[in-house]
PDB file of C-alpha atoms and ligand atoms in Angstrom:
ATOM      1  CA  MET A 683      47.608 139.802  29.185  1.00 67.00           C
ATOM      2  CA  SER A 684      46.208 136.306  29.812  1.00 82.00           C
ATOM      3  CA  SER A 685      46.100 133.637  27.075  1.00 91.00           C
ATOM      4  CA  TYR A 686      43.606 130.801  27.205  1.00 96.00           C
ATOM      5  CA  ILE A 687      44.004 128.559  24.189  1.00 97.00           C
ATOM      6  CA  VAL A 688      41.905 125.552  23.124  1.00 98.00           C
ATOM      7  CA  LEU A 689      43.584 122.956  20.900  1.00 98.00           C
ATOM      8  CA  LEU A 690      40.878 121.383  18.763  1.00 98.00           C
ATOM      9  CA  GLY A 691      41.259 118.223  16.664  1.00 98.00           C
ATOM     10  CA  GLY A 692      40.318 114.557  16.455  1.00 98.00           C
ATOM     11  CA  PRO A 693      41.834 111.808  18.610  1.00 97.00           C
ATOM     12  CA  GLY A 694      45.315 111.274  17.189  1.00 96.00           C
ATOM     13  CA  SER A 695      45.468 114.650  15.411  1.00 98.00           C
ATOM     14  CA  GLY A 696      48.510 115.587  17.489  1.00 97.00           C
ATOM     15  CA  LYS A 697      47.069 117.795  20.240  1.00 97.00           C
ATOM     16  CA  GLY A 698      49.175 116.257  23.010  1.00 94.00           C
ATOM     17  CA  THR A 699      52.313 116.221  20.841  1.00 94.00           C
ATOM     18  CA  GLN A 700      51.902 119.877  19.907  1.00 96.00           C
ATOM     19  CA  ALA A 701      50.914 120.891  23.438  1.00 94.00           C
ATOM     20  CA  GLU A 702      54.343 119.675  24.619  1.00 89.00           C
ATOM     21  CA  ILE A 703      55.988 122.089  22.149  1.00 90.00           C
ATOM     22  CA  LEU A 704      53.652 125.020  22.841  1.00 92.00           C
ATOM     23  CA  VAL A 705      53.918 124.735  26.614  1.00 91.00           C
ATOM     24  CA  GLU A 706      57.681 125.206  26.410  1.00 89.00           C
ATOM     25  CA  GLU A 707      57.478 128.050  23.921  1.00 90.00           C
ATOM     26  CA  LEU A 708      54.638 129.968  25.582  1.00 91.00           C
ATOM     27  CA  GLY A 709      55.240 129.121  29.233  1.00 92.00           C
ATOM     28  CA  LEU A 710      51.596 128.172  29.789  1.00 94.00           C
ATOM     29  CA  PRO A 711      50.407 125.137  31.772  1.00 95.00           C
ATOM     30  CA  GLN A 712      48.891 122.288  29.740  1.00 96.00           C
ATOM     31  CA  VAL A 713      45.441 121.226  30.856  1.00 97.00           C
ATOM     32  CA  SER A 714      44.641 117.877  29.229  1.00 96.00           C
ATOM     33  CA  THR A 715      41.349 116.368  30.385  1.00 98.00           C
ATOM     34  CA  GLY A 716      42.438 112.918  29.117  1.00 96.00           C
ATOM     35  CA  GLU A 717      45.616 113.158  31.250  1.00 94.00           C
ATOM     36  CA  LEU A 718      43.628 114.394  34.264  1.00 96.00           C
ATOM     37  CA  PHE A 719      41.256 111.434  33.964  1.00 96.00           C
ATOM     38  CA  ARG A 720      44.242 109.054  33.627  1.00 93.00           C
ATOM     39  CA  GLU A 721      45.777 110.543  36.803  1.00 93.00           C
ATOM     40  CA  HIS A 722      42.498 109.920  38.648  1.00 96.00           C
ATOM     41  CA  LEU A 723      42.520 106.334  37.350  1.00 94.00           C
ATOM     42  CA  LYS A 724      46.088 105.837  38.577  1.00 92.00           C
ATOM     43  CA  ASP A 725      45.247 107.333  41.979  1.00 96.00           C
ATOM     44  CA  GLY A 726      42.167 105.110  42.281  1.00 96.00           C
ATOM     45  CA  THR A 727      39.771 108.013  42.973  1.00 96.00           C
ATOM     46  CA  GLU A 728      35.995 107.797  42.675  1.00 96.00           C
ATOM     47  CA  LEU A 729      36.126 110.109  39.673  1.00 95.00           C
ATOM     48  CA  GLY A 730      38.712 107.798  38.102  1.00 95.00           C
ATOM     49  CA  SER A 731      36.508 104.714  38.358  1.00 95.00           C
ATOM     50  CA  LEU A 732      33.526 106.634  36.988  1.00 96.00           C
ATOM     51  CA  ALA A 733      35.627 107.923  34.044  1.00 96.00           C
ATOM     52  CA  ARG A 734      37.061 104.472  33.287  1.00 95.00           C
ATOM     53  CA  GLU A 735      33.642 103.119  32.234  1.00 94.00           C
ATOM     54  CA  PHE A 736      33.431 105.756  29.508  1.00 97.00           C
ATOM     55  CA  MET A 737      37.113 105.797  28.516  1.00 96.00           C
ATOM     56  CA  ASP A 738      37.266 102.010  28.036  1.00 94.00           C
ATOM     57  CA  ARG A 739      34.376 102.256  25.584  1.00 95.00           C
ATOM     58  CA  GLY A 740      35.734 105.294  23.755  1.00 96.00           C
ATOM     59  CA  GLU A 741      32.757 107.377  24.915  1.00 98.00           C
ATOM     60  CA  LEU A 742      32.814 110.835  26.465  1.00 98.00           C
ATOM     61  CA  VAL A 743      32.723 111.245  30.230  1.00 98.00           C
ATOM     62  CA  PRO A 744      29.512 113.187  31.119  1.00 98.00           C
ATOM     63  CA  ASP A 745      29.740 116.958  30.686  1.00 98.00           C
ATOM     64  CA  GLU A 746      29.026 117.965  34.321  1.00 97.00           C
ATOM     65  CA  VAL A 747      31.785 115.665  35.602  1.00 97.00           C
ATOM     66  CA  THR A 748      34.298 116.924  33.044  1.00 98.00           C
ATOM     67  CA  ILE A 749      33.441 120.603  33.531  1.00 98.00           C
ATOM     68  CA  GLY A 750      33.705 120.158  37.327  1.00 96.00           C
ATOM     69  CA  MET A 751      37.186 118.694  36.961  1.00 97.00           C
ATOM     70  CA  VAL A 752      38.296 121.537  34.655  1.00 98.00           C
ATOM     71  CA  ARG A 753      36.848 124.125  37.044  1.00 97.00           C
ATOM     72  CA  GLU A 754      39.051 122.725  39.811  1.00 96.00           C
ATOM     73  CA  ARG A 755      42.119 122.652  37.569  1.00 97.00           C
ATOM     74  CA  LEU A 756      41.691 126.226  36.271  1.00 97.00           C
ATOM     75  CA  ALA A 757      41.295 127.481  39.845  1.00 96.00           C
ATOM     76  CA  ARG A 758      44.891 126.474  40.651  1.00 97.00           C
ATOM     77  CA  PRO A 759      47.388 129.365  40.779  1.00 96.00           C
ATOM     78  CA  ASP A 760      49.388 128.289  37.701  1.00 96.00           C
ATOM     79  CA  CYS A 761      46.326 128.974  35.497  1.00 96.00           C
ATOM     80  CA  THR A 762      45.713 132.581  36.565  1.00 93.00           C
ATOM     81  CA  SER A 763      47.424 134.044  33.507  1.00 90.00           C
ATOM     82  CA  GLY A 764      46.446 131.421  30.974  1.00 95.00           C
ATOM     83  CA  ALA A 765      46.344 127.766  30.008  1.00 96.00           C
ATOM     84  CA  LEU A 766      46.616 125.509  27.015  1.00 97.00           C
ATOM     85  CA  LEU A 767      43.530 123.288  26.945  1.00 98.00           C
ATOM     86  CA  ASP A 768      44.020 119.975  25.164  1.00 97.00           C
ATOM     87  CA  GLY A 769      41.019 117.658  24.678  1.00 97.00           C
ATOM     88  CA  PHE A 770      38.546 120.082  26.258  1.00 98.00           C
ATOM     89  CA  PRO A 771      35.922 121.183  25.310  1.00 98.00           C
ATOM     90  CA  ARG A 772      34.595 118.202  23.352  1.00 98.00           C
ATOM     91  CA  THR A 773      30.890 119.166  23.221  1.00 98.00           C
ATOM     92  CA  ILE A 774      28.952 122.434  22.901  1.00 98.00           C
ATOM     93  CA  PRO A 775      27.748 122.271  26.552  1.00 98.00           C
ATOM     94  CA  GLN A 776      31.407 121.921  27.589  1.00 98.00           C
ATOM     95  CA  ALA A 777      32.314 124.936  25.425  1.00 98.00           C
ATOM     96  CA  GLU A 778      29.533 126.925  27.105  1.00 98.00           C
ATOM     97  CA  GLY A 779      30.793 125.681  30.469  1.00 98.00           C
ATOM     98  CA  LEU A 780      34.290 126.900  29.617  1.00 98.00           C
ATOM     99  CA  ASP A 781      32.985 130.341  28.637  1.00 97.00           C
ATOM    100  CA  ALA A 782      31.217 130.555  31.989  1.00 97.00           C
ATOM    101  CA  LEU A 783      34.332 129.451  33.920  1.00 97.00           C
ATOM    102  CA  LEU A 784      36.495 132.002  32.113  1.00 97.00           C
ATOM    103  CA  ALA A 785      33.912 134.750  32.676  1.00 96.00           C
ATOM    104  CA  GLU A 786      34.078 134.013  36.427  1.00 95.00           C
ATOM    105  CA  MET A 787      37.853 134.493  36.152  1.00 93.00           C
ATOM    106  CA  GLU A 788      37.297 137.731  34.171  1.00 94.00           C
ATOM    107  CA  ALA A 789      39.088 136.126  31.243  1.00 94.00           C
ATOM    108  CA  GLU A 790      38.201 134.924  27.762  1.00 93.00           C
ATOM    109  CA  LEU A 791      39.479 132.605  25.067  1.00 96.00           C
ATOM    110  CA  THR A 792      42.310 133.968  22.941  1.00 94.00           C
ATOM    111  CA  VAL A 793      42.395 131.528  20.024  1.00 96.00           C
ATOM    112  CA  VAL A 794      41.272 128.035  19.016  1.00 97.00           C
ATOM    113  CA  PRO A 795      43.769 126.337  16.680  1.00 97.00           C
ATOM    114  CA  TYR A 796      42.075 123.458  14.874  1.00 98.00           C
ATOM    115  CA  ILE A 797      44.519 120.725  13.819  1.00 98.00           C
ATOM    116  CA  LYS A 798      42.859 119.335  10.696  1.00 98.00           C
ATOM    117  CA  VAL A 799      43.634 115.671   9.956  1.00 98.00           C
ATOM    118  CA  ASN A 800      41.608 113.179   7.914  1.00 97.00           C
ATOM    119  CA  ARG A 801      40.067 110.019   9.329  1.00 96.00           C
ATOM    120  CA  ASP A 802      42.630 107.570   7.863  1.00 96.00           C
ATOM    121  CA  THR A 803      45.526 109.541   9.294  1.00 97.00           C
ATOM    122  CA  LEU A 804      43.824 109.667  12.716  1.00 97.00           C
ATOM    123  CA  LEU A 805      43.610 105.872  12.759  1.00 96.00           C
ATOM    124  CA  GLN A 806      47.211 105.387  11.591  1.00 96.00           C
ATOM    125  CA  ARG A 807      48.444 107.710  14.307  1.00 96.00           C
ATOM    126  CA  LEU A 808      46.423 106.122  17.116  1.00 96.00           C
ATOM    127  CA  ALA A 809      47.450 102.622  16.030  1.00 94.00           C
ATOM    128  CA  GLY A 810      51.178 103.393  16.396  1.00 95.00           C
ATOM    129  CA  ARG A 811      51.080 105.597  19.496  1.00 95.00           C
ATOM    130  CA  TRP A 812      53.326 104.762  22.446  1.00 95.00           C
ATOM    131  CA  THR A 813      53.631 106.940  25.557  1.00 93.00           C
ATOM    132  CA  CYS A 814      56.257 107.168  28.295  1.00 94.00           C
ATOM    133  CA  ARG A 815      54.905 105.858  31.587  1.00 91.00           C
ATOM    134  CA  GLN A 816      57.115 108.254  33.503  1.00 92.00           C
ATOM    135  CA  CYS A 817      57.071 111.614  31.670  1.00 89.00           C
ATOM    136  CA  SER A 818      54.170 111.131  29.164  1.00 88.00           C
ATOM    137  CA  THR A 819      56.318 111.951  26.097  1.00 91.00           C
ATOM    138  CA  MET A 820      54.581 110.670  22.965  1.00 92.00           C
ATOM    139  CA  TYR A 821      56.124 108.438  20.317  1.00 95.00           C
ATOM    140  CA  HIS A 822      54.924 106.763  17.139  1.00 95.00           C
ATOM    141  CA  VAL A 823      56.373 103.469  15.869  1.00 94.00           C
ATOM    142  CA  VAL A 824      56.716 104.853  12.333  1.00 94.00           C
ATOM    143  CA  PHE A 825      56.481 108.655  12.426  1.00 94.00           C
ATOM    144  CA  SER A 826      58.361 109.442  15.610  1.00 94.00           C
ATOM    145  CA  PRO A 827      60.067 106.336  17.060  1.00 96.00           C
ATOM    146  CA  SER A 828      62.200 106.374  20.187  1.00 97.00           C
ATOM    147  CA  PHE A 829      65.922 105.763  19.677  1.00 97.00           C
ATOM    148  CA  LYS A 830      65.779 102.505  21.662  1.00 96.00           C
ATOM    149  CA  ALA A 831      62.606 100.432  21.244  1.00 94.00           C
ATOM    150  CA  GLY A 832      60.322 100.638  24.266  1.00 96.00           C
ATOM    151  CA  ILE A 833      62.484 103.205  26.115  1.00 97.00           C
ATOM    152  CA  CYS A 834      61.879 106.960  26.393  1.00 97.00           C
ATOM    153  CA  ASP A 835      64.649 109.113  24.847  1.00 97.00           C
ATOM    154  CA  ARG A 836      63.983 111.875  27.318  1.00 95.00           C
ATOM    155  CA  CYS A 837      63.940 110.119  30.708  1.00 97.00           C
ATOM    156  CA  GLY A 838      64.700 106.421  30.105  1.00 97.00           C
ATOM    157  CA  GLY A 839      61.165 105.472  31.245  1.00 97.00           C
ATOM    158  CA  GLN A 840      59.193 102.542  29.825  1.00 97.00           C
ATOM    159  CA  LEU A 841      56.888 103.133  26.851  1.00 97.00           C
ATOM    160  CA  TYR A 842      53.360 101.701  26.909  1.00 95.00           C
ATOM    161  CA  GLN A 843      50.255 101.630  24.725  1.00 93.00           C
ATOM    162  CA  ARG A 844      47.215 103.252  26.295  1.00 90.00           C
ATOM    163  CA  ALA A 845      44.488 100.896  27.507  1.00 86.00           C
ATOM    164  CA  ASP A 846      41.987 102.782  25.316  1.00 89.00           C
ATOM    165  CA  ASP A 847      44.157 102.362  22.201  1.00 91.00           C
ATOM    166  CA  THR A 848      42.587  99.041  21.185  1.00 92.00           C
ATOM    167  CA  PRO A 849      41.398  98.880  17.549  1.00 93.00           C
ATOM    168  CA  GLU A 850      37.672  98.926  18.556  1.00 94.00           C
ATOM    169  CA  THR A 851      38.058 101.848  20.955  1.00 95.00           C
ATOM    170  CA  GLN A 852      40.114 103.819  18.445  1.00 95.00           C
ATOM    171  CA  LEU A 853      37.321 103.517  15.871  1.00 96.00           C
ATOM    172  CA  ARG A 854      34.670 104.465  18.433  1.00 96.00           C
ATOM    173  CA  ARG A 855      36.642 107.513  19.600  1.00 97.00           C
ATOM    174  CA  ILE A 856      36.982 108.735  16.039  1.00 97.00           C
ATOM    175  CA  ASP A 857      33.216 108.269  15.453  1.00 97.00           C
ATOM    176  CA  VAL A 858      32.429 110.082  18.714  1.00 98.00           C
ATOM    177  CA  TYR A 859      34.671 112.939  17.590  1.00 98.00           C
ATOM    178  CA  PHE A 860      32.814 113.349  14.286  1.00 97.00           C
ATOM    179  CA  GLU A 861      29.404 112.960  15.996  1.00 98.00           C
ATOM    180  CA  GLN A 862      29.882 115.161  19.074  1.00 97.00           C
ATOM    181  CA  THR A 863      33.019 117.275  18.845  1.00 98.00           C
ATOM    182  CA  ALA A 864      33.465 118.309  15.202  1.00 97.00           C
ATOM    183  CA  GLU A 865      30.540 120.751  15.477  1.00 98.00           C
ATOM    184  CA  LEU A 866      32.793 122.903  17.645  1.00 98.00           C
ATOM    185  CA  ILE A 867      34.746 123.799  14.490  1.00 98.00           C
ATOM    186  CA  GLU A 868      31.778 125.774  13.179  1.00 98.00           C
ATOM    187  CA  TRP A 869      30.881 127.019  16.670  1.00 97.00           C
ATOM    188  CA  TYR A 870      34.316 128.586  17.238  1.00 98.00           C
ATOM    189  CA  GLY A 871      34.481 129.670  13.590  1.00 98.00           C
ATOM    190  CA  LYS A 872      31.370 131.803  14.095  1.00 98.00           C
ATOM    191  CA  LYS A 873      32.971 133.382  17.150  1.00 97.00           C
ATOM    192  CA  GLY A 874      36.001 134.364  15.049  1.00 96.00           C
ATOM    193  CA  LEU A 875      38.374 132.345  17.254  1.00 97.00           C
ATOM    194  CA  LEU A 876      39.205 129.429  14.933  1.00 97.00           C
ATOM    195  CA  VAL A 877      42.508 129.130  13.065  1.00 97.00           C
ATOM    196  CA  GLU A 878      42.849 126.077  10.841  1.00 97.00           C
ATOM    197  CA  ILE A 879      46.215 124.293  10.860  1.00 98.00           C
ATOM    198  CA  ASP A 880      47.187 121.630   8.313  1.00 98.00           C
ATOM    199  CA  GLY A 881      47.763 118.666  10.624  1.00 98.00           C
ATOM    200  CA  GLU A 882      48.861 116.299   7.844  1.00 98.00           C
ATOM    201  CA  GLN A 883      52.374 117.766   7.849  1.00 97.00           C
ATOM    202  CA  SER A 884      55.346 116.574   9.910  1.00 96.00           C
ATOM    203  CA  ILE A 885      55.303 117.207  13.676  1.00 95.00           C
ATOM    204  CA  GLY A 886      57.824 120.049  13.272  1.00 95.00           C
ATOM    205  CA  ALA A 887      55.936 121.724  10.429  1.00 97.00           C
ATOM    206  CA  VAL A 888      52.614 121.559  12.307  1.00 97.00           C
ATOM    207  CA  GLY A 889      54.348 122.988  15.374  1.00 96.00           C
ATOM    208  CA  ALA A 890      55.812 125.903  13.425  1.00 96.00           C
ATOM    209  CA  GLU A 891      52.451 126.773  11.827  1.00 96.00           C
ATOM    210  CA  LEU A 892      50.700 126.476  15.163  1.00 96.00           C
ATOM    211  CA  LEU A 893      53.167 128.656  17.003  1.00 95.00           C
ATOM    212  CA  MET A 894      52.958 131.353  14.345  1.00 94.00           C
ATOM    213  CA  ALA A 895      49.139 131.365  14.495  1.00 92.00           C
ATOM    214  CA  VAL A 896      49.068 131.511  18.297  1.00 92.00           C
ATOM    215  CA  ARG A 897      51.695 134.272  18.517  1.00 90.00           C
ATOM    216  CA  GLU A 898      49.843 136.309  15.890  1.00 88.00           C
ATOM    217  CA  GLN A 899      46.550 136.026  17.797  1.00 83.00           C
ATOM    218  CA  CYS A 900      48.076 136.667  21.231  1.00 76.00           C
ATOM    219  CA  ARG A 901      49.531 139.924  19.882  1.00 69.00           C
ATOM    220  CA  THR A 902      46.211 141.297  18.564  1.00 58.00           C
TER     221      THR A 902
HETATM  222  P1  LIG B1269      46.019 113.561  20.346  1.00 62.92           P
HETATM  223  O1  LIG B1269      46.572 114.157  21.620  1.00 62.92           O
HETATM  224  O2  LIG B1269      45.387 114.583  19.467  1.00 62.92           O
HETATM  225  O3  LIG B1269      45.149 112.377  20.580  1.00 62.92           O
HETATM  226  P2  LIG B1269      48.766 112.670  19.972  1.00 62.92           P
HETATM  227  O4  LIG B1269      49.534 113.920  20.197  1.00 62.92           O
HETATM  228  O5  LIG B1269      48.716 111.679  21.068  1.00 62.92           O
HETATM  229  O6  LIG B1269      47.258 113.031  19.500  1.00 62.92           O
HETATM  230  O7  LIG B1269      49.350 111.985  18.654  1.00 62.92           O
HETATM  231  C1  LIG B1269      48.928 110.693  18.242  1.00 62.92           C
HETATM  232  C2  LIG B1269      50.105 109.916  17.640  1.00 62.92           C
HETATM  233  O8  LIG B1269      50.468 110.505  16.405  1.00 62.92           O
HETATM  234  C3  LIG B1269      51.371 109.895  18.496  1.00 62.92           C
HETATM  235  O9  LIG B1269      51.943 108.619  18.375  1.00 62.92           O
HETATM  236  C4  LIG B1269      52.264 110.963  17.867  1.00 62.92           C
HETATM  237  O10 LIG B1269      53.644 110.649  18.017  1.00 62.92           O
HETATM  238  C5  LIG B1269      51.837 110.918  16.403  1.00 62.92           C
HETATM  239  N1  LIG B1269      51.856 112.224  15.722  1.00 62.92           N
HETATM  240  C6  LIG B1269      51.415 113.407  16.223  1.00 62.92           C
HETATM  241  N2  LIG B1269      51.539 114.403  15.313  1.00 62.92           N
HETATM  242  C7  LIG B1269      52.058 113.817  14.189  1.00 62.92           C
HETATM  243  C8  LIG B1269      52.421 114.303  12.881  1.00 62.92           C
HETATM  244  N3  LIG B1269      52.264 115.593  12.541  1.00 62.92           N
HETATM  245  N4  LIG B1269      52.928 113.418  11.995  1.00 62.92           N
HETATM  246  C9  LIG B1269      53.074 112.098  12.326  1.00 62.92           C
HETATM  247  N5  LIG B1269      52.763 111.590  13.534  1.00 62.92           N
HETATM  248  C10 LIG B1269      52.257 112.429  14.459  1.00 62.92           C
HETATM  249  P1  LIG B1270      42.346 111.811  25.308  1.00 62.92           P
HETATM  250  O1  LIG B1270      43.512 111.598  26.214  1.00 62.92           O
HETATM  251  O2  LIG B1270      42.103 113.257  25.008  1.00 62.92           O
HETATM  252  O3  LIG B1270      42.436 110.966  24.059  1.00 62.92           O
HETATM  253  O4  LIG B1270      41.048 111.314  26.102  1.00 62.92           O
HETATM  254  C1  LIG B1270      40.905 109.964  26.525  1.00 62.92           C
HETATM  255  C2  LIG B1270      39.479 109.714  26.974  1.00 62.92           C
HETATM  256  O5  LIG B1270      39.180 110.518  28.132  1.00 62.92           O
HETATM  257  C3  LIG B1270      38.372 110.057  25.963  1.00 62.92           C
HETATM  258  O6  LIG B1270      38.147 109.020  25.028  1.00 62.92           O
HETATM  259  C4  LIG B1270      37.173 110.273  26.902  1.00 62.92           C
HETATM  260  O7  LIG B1270      36.635 109.052  27.357  1.00 62.92           O
HETATM  261  C5  LIG B1270      37.822 110.964  28.096  1.00 62.92           C
HETATM  262  N1  LIG B1270      37.830 112.439  27.911  1.00 62.92           N
HETATM  263  C6  LIG B1270      38.917 113.242  27.746  1.00 62.92           C
HETATM  264  N2  LIG B1270      38.563 114.526  27.611  1.00 62.92           N
HETATM  265  C7  LIG B1270      37.205 114.549  27.676  1.00 62.92           C
HETATM  266  C8  LIG B1270      36.216 115.571  27.579  1.00 62.92           C
HETATM  267  N3  LIG B1270      36.556 116.858  27.371  1.00 62.92           N
HETATM  268  N4  LIG B1270      34.916 115.214  27.696  1.00 62.92           N
HETATM  269  C9  LIG B1270      34.551 113.945  27.916  1.00 62.92           C
HETATM  270  N5  LIG B1270      35.418 112.926  27.988  1.00 62.92           N
HETATM  271  C10 LIG B1270      36.738 113.212  27.875  1.00 62.92           C
END
């Protein structure tokens, strides 16, 4: 049976961190729209330069562009039996777009874990986030530091702070989340797909709760 899972939560709630754990446990590919946009930026594509304008301001990239990129990604062979979507959908039109894409694939969403974290925690987490340039492993200066400052424990790569992790952009991204994305909580709740996870716990505890919820839902 296929499993398409949407990880919902604010910027800094831990979607990327948890996706790393889930991908290994469930053997599903991670589809992160933020990562896909960053790859386009790195490769200097037209889509990348269009996305940059929005990302640098903490705004959402337009729905049609984002849905088009996800359509292409889900059409690749590794997504035929499922995917873990991280950072998508972020608006109701994107959620409708996803339903349509999955219907074309004769598939449907399995579960939408919502990682619930309050606004102050979101800011604290974004402010201390460092990422490996080479393998994208996530660190936090206080909550999850690397063994050697600035160096990735996993691959020895250099850690960097994302260009859109400036204090102004962090605040804007959090506002955009509450204005445009948080309504998806109710939307997926009404569809009976939402499972709320307490995201204020440690990374390990959130991961354990998340895995239990996903396994439970994938079985039914
Ligand atoms: P998102 O993908 O939702 O934007 P990230 O996974 O990038 O969030 O996490 C943001 C930051 O918070 C990272 O620095 C990460 O190490 C840290 N973090 C994630 N989950 C937790 C947690 N449960 N407790 C403390 N820090 C966390
Ligand atoms: P993230 O890596 O999820 O924090 O996303 C970084 C940035 O990429 C966001 O602030 C947006 O500008 C853009 N982005 C990522 N996912 C989406 C999406 N689903 N819709 C629109 N913009 C997105």
